[in-house]
Amino acid sequence: MIVKNLFGNTADGRQVDCYTIRNSSETAVDIITYGATVNSIYVADKNGIFADVLAGFDNIDGHENHSDYEGMTVGRYANRIAEGKFTIDGVEYNVEKNEKGITCLHGGGELSTAIWKAMIVDDNSLEMTYTSPDGAMGFPGRVDFRVVFTLHEDNALKIEYHAVSDKKTVINMTNHAYFNLAGKGNVLDHILQINADAYTPIDENSIPTGEIRPVEGTPFDFREPKAIGRDIGAEDDQLAIGKGYDHNFCLNDGDGPAATAYDPESGRMLEVFTDLCGVQLYTGNFLDGTIIGKGGKPLVQHAGFCLETQYYPNTPNMPEFPQCTFDAGQKFCSCTVFRFSVK
Ligand code: BGC
């Protein structure tokens, strides 16, 4: 069942709607038209008690004024582009350097702050569309974006991303949900597993150096399940740059989950499936309790973890990475599934 409600109005008076998709076990997902944002996900714990497992905001003001992309659809180029520039067919493009005037982060925030058009597809699917004009944030091509959110009966939220441009351009889309399976506190005791033998170390601007470094013997080894907090404070030059995990993992091939997270206390479990080659693990390191989130509670450090499925960061400048430059008319299409259960 899908129900539509008014979520609020932006400071400049644009209406933001909230669509709630609910399945027969009462699992529910709130999606708002501002940023095609997954605002809340309500799932039961091992005793059948429901909680919202996303850290973020319960009002539009929070999203507009304090956003760290909580739950938002991110693009047109998720993650970073070094110095906000890249070249396609000999033409240099200079895009928004919205991060300290140095890098382009999350496409300059365009998709995350746009009001998307919503359409109910059926009882469990919602489609959101947005057209980005040619030259938006400096990127070439007018791009039609379409994101379809489906909540299945097995408590899997499927997110399908589609985009097509009228000019050759770069596209990398993701969702920036901050998961907290306990629905409270921080996530340092959550047990995480990532199916990645390697990750991409970063420089001081969080841009990959180009090295594909094995996780073996490093705090980045999540091949066996371990608490997020176990090694987060280890002495490690990479953890020092990100103040914790803020890195792209190079996913191994295979049909199983790219990542699995488990909260031992509530028993809630999350499995992440994707057809993409990378996932950014960001552990909410820059949250510091100064911003007030849902229920009037501060968003403390590590209040949530993000598993941003993606092409590797800065791909347009890294020919050795799997590429995400798309020709005019060529379809970008990708799918990520977040499946919830209890253990
Ligand atoms: C980035 C972080 C950033 C966060 C919020 C993540 O995708 O990797 O460095 O702080 O987004 O913008």
Short mmCIF file of C-alpha atoms and ligand atoms in Angstrom, two decimals:
data_model
loop_
_atom_site.label_atom_id
_atom_site.label_comp_id
_atom_site.label_asym_id
_atom_site.label_seq_id
_atom_site.Cartn_x
_atom_site.Cartn_y
_atom_site.Cartn_z
CA MET A 1 0.00 0.00 0.00
CA ILE A 2 1.24 3.51 -0.76
CA VAL A 3 -0.04 6.60 1.04
CA LYS A 4 0.85 10.19 0.20
CA ASN A 5 1.12 12.98 2.79
CA LEU A 6 2.45 16.52 2.87
CA PHE A 7 5.97 16.54 4.36
CA GLY A 8 6.46 20.31 4.40
CA ASN A 9 7.55 23.27 2.34
CA THR A 10 11.07 24.36 1.50
CA ALA A 11 12.21 27.80 2.62
CA ASP A 12 11.48 29.09 -0.89
CA GLY A 13 7.97 27.65 -0.80
CA ARG A 14 8.27 24.44 -2.79
CA GLN A 15 5.97 21.67 -1.61
CA VAL A 16 7.56 18.42 -0.45
CA ASP A 17 5.45 15.26 -0.33
CA CYS A 18 6.08 12.06 1.57
CA TYR A 19 5.06 8.66 0.18
CA THR A 20 4.86 5.74 2.56
CA ILE A 21 5.16 2.25 1.12
CA ARG A 22 4.00 -0.43 3.56
CA ASN A 23 4.01 -4.20 3.10
CA SER A 24 1.83 -6.79 4.82
CA SER A 25 4.29 -7.26 7.71
CA GLU A 26 4.03 -3.52 8.49
CA THR A 27 7.55 -2.78 7.30
CA ALA A 28 7.33 0.76 5.95
CA VAL A 29 9.50 3.13 3.95
CA ASP A 30 9.00 6.90 3.79
CA ILE A 31 10.26 8.56 0.64
CA ILE A 32 10.12 12.32 0.19
CA THR A 33 10.16 14.23 -3.06
CA TYR A 34 12.98 16.53 -1.89
CA GLY A 35 16.11 14.75 -3.10
CA ALA A 36 14.17 11.52 -3.80
CA THR A 37 15.13 10.85 -0.20
CA VAL A 38 14.53 7.63 1.70
CA ASN A 39 13.61 9.39 4.90
CA SER A 40 12.69 6.52 7.21
CA ILE A 41 12.60 2.74 7.19
CA TYR A 42 10.57 1.08 9.94
CA VAL A 43 11.51 -2.54 10.58
CA ALA A 44 10.78 -4.97 13.42
CA ASP A 45 13.44 -6.29 15.79
CA LYS A 46 13.66 -9.88 17.02
CA ASN A 47 10.77 -9.19 19.45
CA GLY A 48 8.57 -7.62 16.80
CA ILE A 49 9.21 -4.06 18.00
CA PHE A 50 9.46 -1.53 15.19
CA ALA A 51 12.03 1.24 14.95
CA ASP A 52 13.16 3.68 12.30
CA VAL A 53 16.57 2.38 11.21
CA LEU A 54 17.68 5.55 9.40
CA ALA A 55 19.40 8.47 11.08
CA GLY A 56 18.36 11.81 9.63
CA PHE A 57 15.63 14.41 9.90
CA ASP A 58 11.91 14.44 10.45
CA ASN A 59 11.39 17.85 8.86
CA ILE A 60 12.35 19.65 5.69
CA ASP A 61 14.29 22.32 7.56
CA GLY A 62 16.78 19.67 8.74
CA HIS A 63 17.35 18.45 5.19
CA GLU A 64 17.67 21.94 3.74
CA ASN A 65 19.94 23.46 6.34
CA HIS A 66 22.04 20.70 7.85
CA SER A 67 22.27 18.05 5.22
CA ASP A 68 24.99 15.46 5.09
CA TYR A 69 22.88 13.86 2.35
CA GLU A 70 20.86 11.80 4.86
CA GLY A 71 18.89 9.24 2.83
CA MET A 72 19.16 11.28 -0.35
CA THR A 73 19.52 10.20 -3.93
CA VAL A 74 22.96 11.41 -4.89
CA GLY A 75 24.26 12.40 -8.33
CA ARG A 76 24.74 13.06 -11.09
CA TYR A 77 28.20 12.06 -9.97
CA ALA A 78 28.15 10.52 -6.48
CA ASN A 79 31.34 10.85 -4.42
CA ARG A 80 34.25 13.04 -5.48
CA ILE A 81 35.77 14.43 -8.65
CA ALA A 82 39.29 15.77 -8.06
CA GLU A 83 39.65 19.54 -8.54
CA GLY A 84 36.13 19.49 -9.99
CA LYS A 85 37.39 18.82 -13.48
CA PHE A 86 37.59 16.08 -16.08
CA THR A 87 37.90 15.72 -19.83
CA ILE A 88 35.59 14.01 -22.31
CA ASP A 89 36.75 13.70 -25.94
CA GLY A 90 39.32 16.46 -25.46
CA VAL A 91 36.91 18.95 -23.88
CA GLU A 92 37.62 19.95 -20.29
CA TYR A 93 34.62 20.36 -18.02
CA ASN A 94 34.80 22.33 -14.78
CA VAL A 95 32.12 21.36 -12.33
CA GLU A 96 30.99 22.76 -8.98
CA LYS A 97 33.72 22.55 -6.33
CA ASN A 98 31.29 22.40 -3.43
CA GLU A 99 33.72 20.77 -1.02
CA LYS A 100 36.11 23.37 0.42
CA GLY A 101 36.42 24.85 -3.08
CA ILE A 102 38.67 21.91 -3.97
CA THR A 103 36.60 18.91 -5.01
CA CYS A 104 33.17 18.23 -6.47
CA LEU A 105 31.27 16.15 -3.90
CA HIS A 106 28.05 14.31 -4.80
CA GLY A 107 27.59 16.22 -8.04
CA GLY A 108 27.39 19.53 -6.21
CA GLY A 109 24.24 18.28 -4.47
CA GLU A 110 21.98 18.87 -7.46
CA LEU A 111 19.91 15.67 -7.36
CA SER A 112 19.75 15.72 -3.57
CA THR A 113 18.15 19.16 -3.37
CA ALA A 114 15.83 18.92 -6.37
CA ILE A 115 12.11 18.32 -5.99
CA TRP A 116 11.43 15.07 -7.84
CA LYS A 117 8.17 14.17 -9.54
CA ALA A 118 6.58 11.12 -7.95
CA MET A 119 4.37 8.53 -9.56
CA ILE A 120 2.82 5.52 -7.83
CA VAL A 121 3.56 2.54 -10.07
CA ASP A 122 1.62 -0.06 -8.08
CA ASP A 123 0.97 -1.13 -4.49
CA ASN A 124 4.64 -1.43 -3.62
CA SER A 125 6.53 0.65 -6.18
CA LEU A 126 7.12 4.37 -6.41
CA GLU A 127 8.85 6.08 -9.30
CA MET A 128 10.62 9.43 -9.03
CA THR A 129 11.83 11.43 -12.00
CA TYR A 130 13.90 14.55 -12.44
CA THR A 131 15.48 16.17 -15.48
CA SER A 132 18.81 17.89 -15.03
CA PRO A 133 19.48 20.59 -17.61
CA ASP A 134 22.55 20.57 -19.86
CA GLY A 135 25.36 22.30 -17.98
CA ALA A 136 23.86 21.84 -14.51
CA MET A 137 26.69 22.15 -11.97
CA GLY A 138 28.97 22.30 -15.03
CA PHE A 139 28.25 18.76 -16.28
CA PRO A 140 27.56 18.19 -19.98
CA GLY A 141 24.20 16.89 -21.17
CA ARG A 142 20.56 17.17 -20.28
CA VAL A 143 19.87 14.03 -18.27
CA ASP A 144 16.57 12.35 -17.53
CA PHE A 145 16.85 10.59 -14.17
CA ARG A 146 14.42 7.96 -12.94
CA VAL A 147 14.62 6.13 -9.62
CA VAL A 148 12.19 3.35 -8.75
CA PHE A 149 11.75 2.32 -5.12
CA THR A 150 10.06 -1.04 -4.48
CA LEU A 151 9.34 -2.52 -1.08
CA HIS A 152 8.98 -6.27 -1.38
CA GLU A 153 7.12 -8.66 0.91
CA ASP A 154 10.45 -10.10 2.13
CA ASN A 155 11.37 -6.65 3.53
CA ALA A 156 13.76 -5.86 0.71
CA LEU A 157 13.86 -2.27 -0.50
CA LYS A 158 14.98 -2.31 -4.12
CA ILE A 159 16.26 0.91 -5.66
CA GLU A 160 16.62 0.99 -9.45
CA TYR A 161 18.49 3.88 -11.03
CA HIS A 162 18.02 4.89 -14.65
CA ALA A 163 19.52 7.83 -16.50
CA VAL A 164 19.94 8.88 -20.09
CA SER A 165 21.70 11.97 -21.42
CA ASP A 166 21.54 13.83 -24.72
CA LYS A 167 25.34 14.32 -24.63
CA LYS A 168 28.23 12.14 -23.55
CA THR A 169 28.54 12.56 -19.80
CA VAL A 170 29.56 10.95 -16.51
CA ILE A 171 26.95 9.32 -14.28
CA ASN A 172 27.31 7.73 -10.87
CA MET A 173 24.20 7.47 -8.71
CA THR A 174 23.69 6.20 -5.20
CA ASN A 175 21.60 6.52 -2.07
CA HIS A 176 23.11 8.11 1.03
CA ALA A 177 21.10 6.44 3.82
CA TYR A 178 22.67 6.45 7.29
CA PHE A 179 21.66 3.09 8.74
CA ASN A 180 21.37 2.51 12.46
CA LEU A 181 19.77 -0.88 13.02
CA ALA A 182 19.34 -0.17 16.72
CA GLY A 183 17.40 2.98 15.94
CA LYS A 184 19.40 4.82 18.61
CA GLY A 185 22.90 5.64 19.84
CA ASN A 186 25.86 4.97 17.58
CA VAL A 187 26.71 2.07 15.30
CA LEU A 188 30.13 1.09 16.66
CA ASP A 189 28.78 -2.24 17.99
CA HIS A 190 27.11 -3.17 14.71
CA ILE A 191 28.76 -6.18 13.11
CA LEU A 192 29.71 -5.51 9.51
CA GLN A 193 30.91 -7.71 6.70
CA ILE A 194 31.98 -6.43 3.28
CA ASN A 195 32.73 -8.74 0.39
CA ALA A 196 35.84 -6.86 -0.73
CA ASP A 197 39.44 -8.04 -0.92
CA ALA A 198 40.68 -4.52 -1.63
CA TYR A 199 39.89 -0.86 -1.17
CA THR A 200 41.01 2.44 -2.68
CA PRO A 201 43.26 4.46 -0.33
CA ILE A 202 42.80 8.23 -0.50
CA ASP A 203 44.90 11.38 -0.40
CA GLU A 204 44.32 14.31 1.98
CA ASN A 205 41.39 15.50 -0.17
CA SER A 206 39.76 12.06 0.00
CA ILE A 207 40.58 11.35 -3.64
CA PRO A 208 41.77 7.81 -4.46
CA THR A 209 45.52 7.66 -5.04
CA GLY A 210 44.99 5.03 -7.75
CA GLU A 211 46.30 2.21 -5.61
CA ILE A 212 44.05 -0.84 -5.18
CA ARG A 213 45.23 -1.96 -1.74
CA PRO A 214 44.48 -5.42 -0.32
CA VAL A 215 42.48 -5.20 2.92
CA GLU A 216 44.42 -8.14 4.34
CA GLY A 217 46.14 -7.22 7.59
CA THR A 218 44.56 -3.72 7.69
CA PRO A 219 41.65 -2.20 9.66
CA PHE A 220 39.77 -2.33 6.31
CA ASP A 221 39.44 -6.09 6.40
CA PHE A 222 35.71 -6.73 6.79
CA ARG A 223 35.77 -10.06 4.95
CA GLU A 224 34.92 -11.77 8.22
CA PRO A 225 32.19 -10.05 10.27
CA LYS A 226 33.54 -7.61 12.85
CA ALA A 227 32.27 -4.70 14.90
CA ILE A 228 32.50 -1.37 13.05
CA GLY A 229 34.17 0.07 16.14
CA ARG A 230 36.76 -2.67 16.57
CA ASP A 231 39.53 -1.11 14.48
CA ILE A 232 38.07 2.34 13.76
CA GLY A 233 40.48 3.95 16.24
CA ALA A 234 43.52 1.99 15.05
CA GLU A 235 46.65 3.90 14.17
CA ASP A 236 46.37 4.03 10.41
CA ASP A 237 47.12 6.90 8.03
CA GLN A 238 43.94 6.17 6.03
CA LEU A 239 41.65 6.17 9.06
CA ALA A 240 43.30 9.40 10.19
CA ILE A 241 42.37 11.21 6.94
CA GLY A 242 38.72 10.17 7.12
CA LYS A 243 38.45 10.36 10.95
CA GLY A 244 37.20 6.78 10.56
CA TYR A 245 35.96 4.82 7.56
CA ASP A 246 35.20 7.00 4.55
CA HIS A 247 36.52 4.78 1.79
CA ASN A 248 35.54 2.94 -1.35
CA PHE A 249 35.72 -0.84 -1.19
CA CYS A 250 36.34 -2.77 -4.43
CA LEU A 251 33.62 -5.40 -4.37
CA ASN A 252 34.44 -8.97 -5.27
CA ASP A 253 32.42 -10.58 -8.04
CA GLY A 254 29.65 -12.91 -6.96
CA ASP A 255 25.93 -13.19 -6.40
CA GLY A 256 25.91 -12.93 -2.60
CA PRO A 257 25.51 -9.75 -0.59
CA ALA A 258 28.08 -7.01 -1.13
CA ALA A 259 27.74 -6.24 2.57
CA THR A 260 25.89 -7.44 5.64
CA ALA A 261 25.31 -5.53 8.87
CA TYR A 262 23.88 -6.88 12.10
CA ASP A 263 22.92 -5.28 15.40
CA PRO A 264 23.32 -7.98 18.09
CA GLU A 265 21.04 -6.20 20.56
CA SER A 266 17.95 -5.80 18.39
CA GLY A 267 18.75 -8.75 16.12
CA ARG A 268 18.10 -6.57 13.07
CA MET A 269 20.10 -7.47 10.03
CA LEU A 270 20.68 -5.69 6.73
CA GLU A 271 21.99 -7.27 3.55
CA VAL A 272 23.08 -5.08 0.65
CA PHE A 273 23.09 -6.35 -2.92
CA THR A 274 24.33 -4.35 -5.90
CA ASP A 275 25.41 -4.72 -9.50
CA LEU A 276 28.01 -1.95 -9.06
CA CYS A 277 31.74 -2.44 -8.55
CA GLY A 278 32.22 -0.34 -5.43
CA VAL A 279 30.72 0.68 -2.12
CA GLN A 280 31.67 3.65 0.05
CA LEU A 281 31.65 2.81 3.71
CA TYR A 282 31.16 6.10 5.56
CA THR A 283 30.70 5.83 9.31
CA GLY A 284 29.28 9.30 9.99
CA ASN A 285 32.68 10.49 11.20
CA PHE A 286 31.99 14.18 10.66
CA LEU A 287 28.74 14.20 12.61
CA ASP A 288 29.55 15.76 15.96
CA GLY A 289 26.30 16.15 17.85
CA THR A 290 25.81 19.80 16.92
CA ILE A 291 23.03 19.05 14.43
CA ILE A 292 19.64 18.02 15.74
CA GLY A 293 18.11 15.04 14.00
CA LYS A 294 14.92 13.01 14.32
CA GLY A 295 12.96 13.27 17.55
CA GLY A 296 14.99 16.31 18.61
CA LYS A 297 18.04 14.16 19.31
CA PRO A 298 21.53 15.26 18.26
CA LEU A 299 23.19 13.44 15.38
CA VAL A 300 26.20 12.14 17.28
CA GLN A 301 29.42 10.91 15.71
CA HIS A 302 28.85 7.47 14.11
CA ALA A 303 25.06 7.86 14.50
CA GLY A 304 24.76 5.82 11.32
CA PHE A 305 26.80 4.07 8.65
CA CYS A 306 26.41 4.52 4.91
CA LEU A 307 26.96 1.83 2.33
CA GLU A 308 26.92 3.93 -0.83
CA THR A 309 26.98 1.55 -3.78
CA GLN A 310 28.84 3.26 -6.60
CA TYR A 311 31.48 3.41 -9.30
CA TYR A 312 34.80 4.22 -7.65
CA PRO A 313 35.34 7.89 -6.73
CA ASN A 314 36.99 10.20 -9.28
CA THR A 315 36.57 7.63 -12.07
CA PRO A 316 36.44 10.31 -14.81
CA ASN A 317 40.10 11.07 -14.00
CA MET A 318 41.21 7.49 -13.38
CA PRO A 319 41.36 5.54 -16.66
CA GLU A 320 42.45 2.41 -14.79
CA PHE A 321 39.12 2.24 -12.85
CA PRO A 322 35.92 0.71 -14.31
CA GLN A 323 34.47 3.61 -16.32
CA CYS A 324 31.12 5.40 -15.99
CA THR A 325 31.10 7.75 -18.97
CA PHE A 326 27.97 7.24 -21.03
CA ASP A 327 27.35 8.18 -24.66
CA ALA A 328 24.39 10.29 -25.72
CA GLY A 329 21.36 8.02 -25.61
CA GLN A 330 23.22 5.23 -23.81
CA LYS A 331 21.27 4.07 -20.79
CA PHE A 332 22.70 4.11 -17.28
CA CYS A 333 20.95 1.43 -15.30
CA SER A 334 21.80 -0.01 -11.91
CA CYS A 335 20.13 -1.70 -8.99
CA THR A 336 20.78 -1.86 -5.25
CA VAL A 337 18.76 -3.86 -2.72
CA PHE A 338 18.66 -3.31 1.04
CA ARG A 339 17.06 -6.39 2.61
CA PHE A 340 16.09 -6.44 6.28
CA SER A 341 15.59 -9.44 8.51
CA VAL A 342 16.18 -10.54 12.11
CA LYS A 343 18.57 -13.07 13.54
C1 BGC B 1 31.56 11.26 1.98
C2 BGC B 1 31.93 11.91 3.28
C3 BGC B 1 30.99 13.05 3.52
C4 BGC B 1 29.57 12.53 3.50
C5 BGC B 1 28.54 13.62 3.65
C6 BGC B 1 30.16 10.76 2.08
O1 BGC B 1 29.78 10.12 0.89
O2 BGC B 1 32.45 10.22 1.62
O3 BGC B 1 33.26 12.36 3.25
O4 BGC B 1 31.26 13.69 4.74
O5 BGC B 1 29.32 11.87 2.29
O6 BGC B 1 28.71 14.58 2.71
#
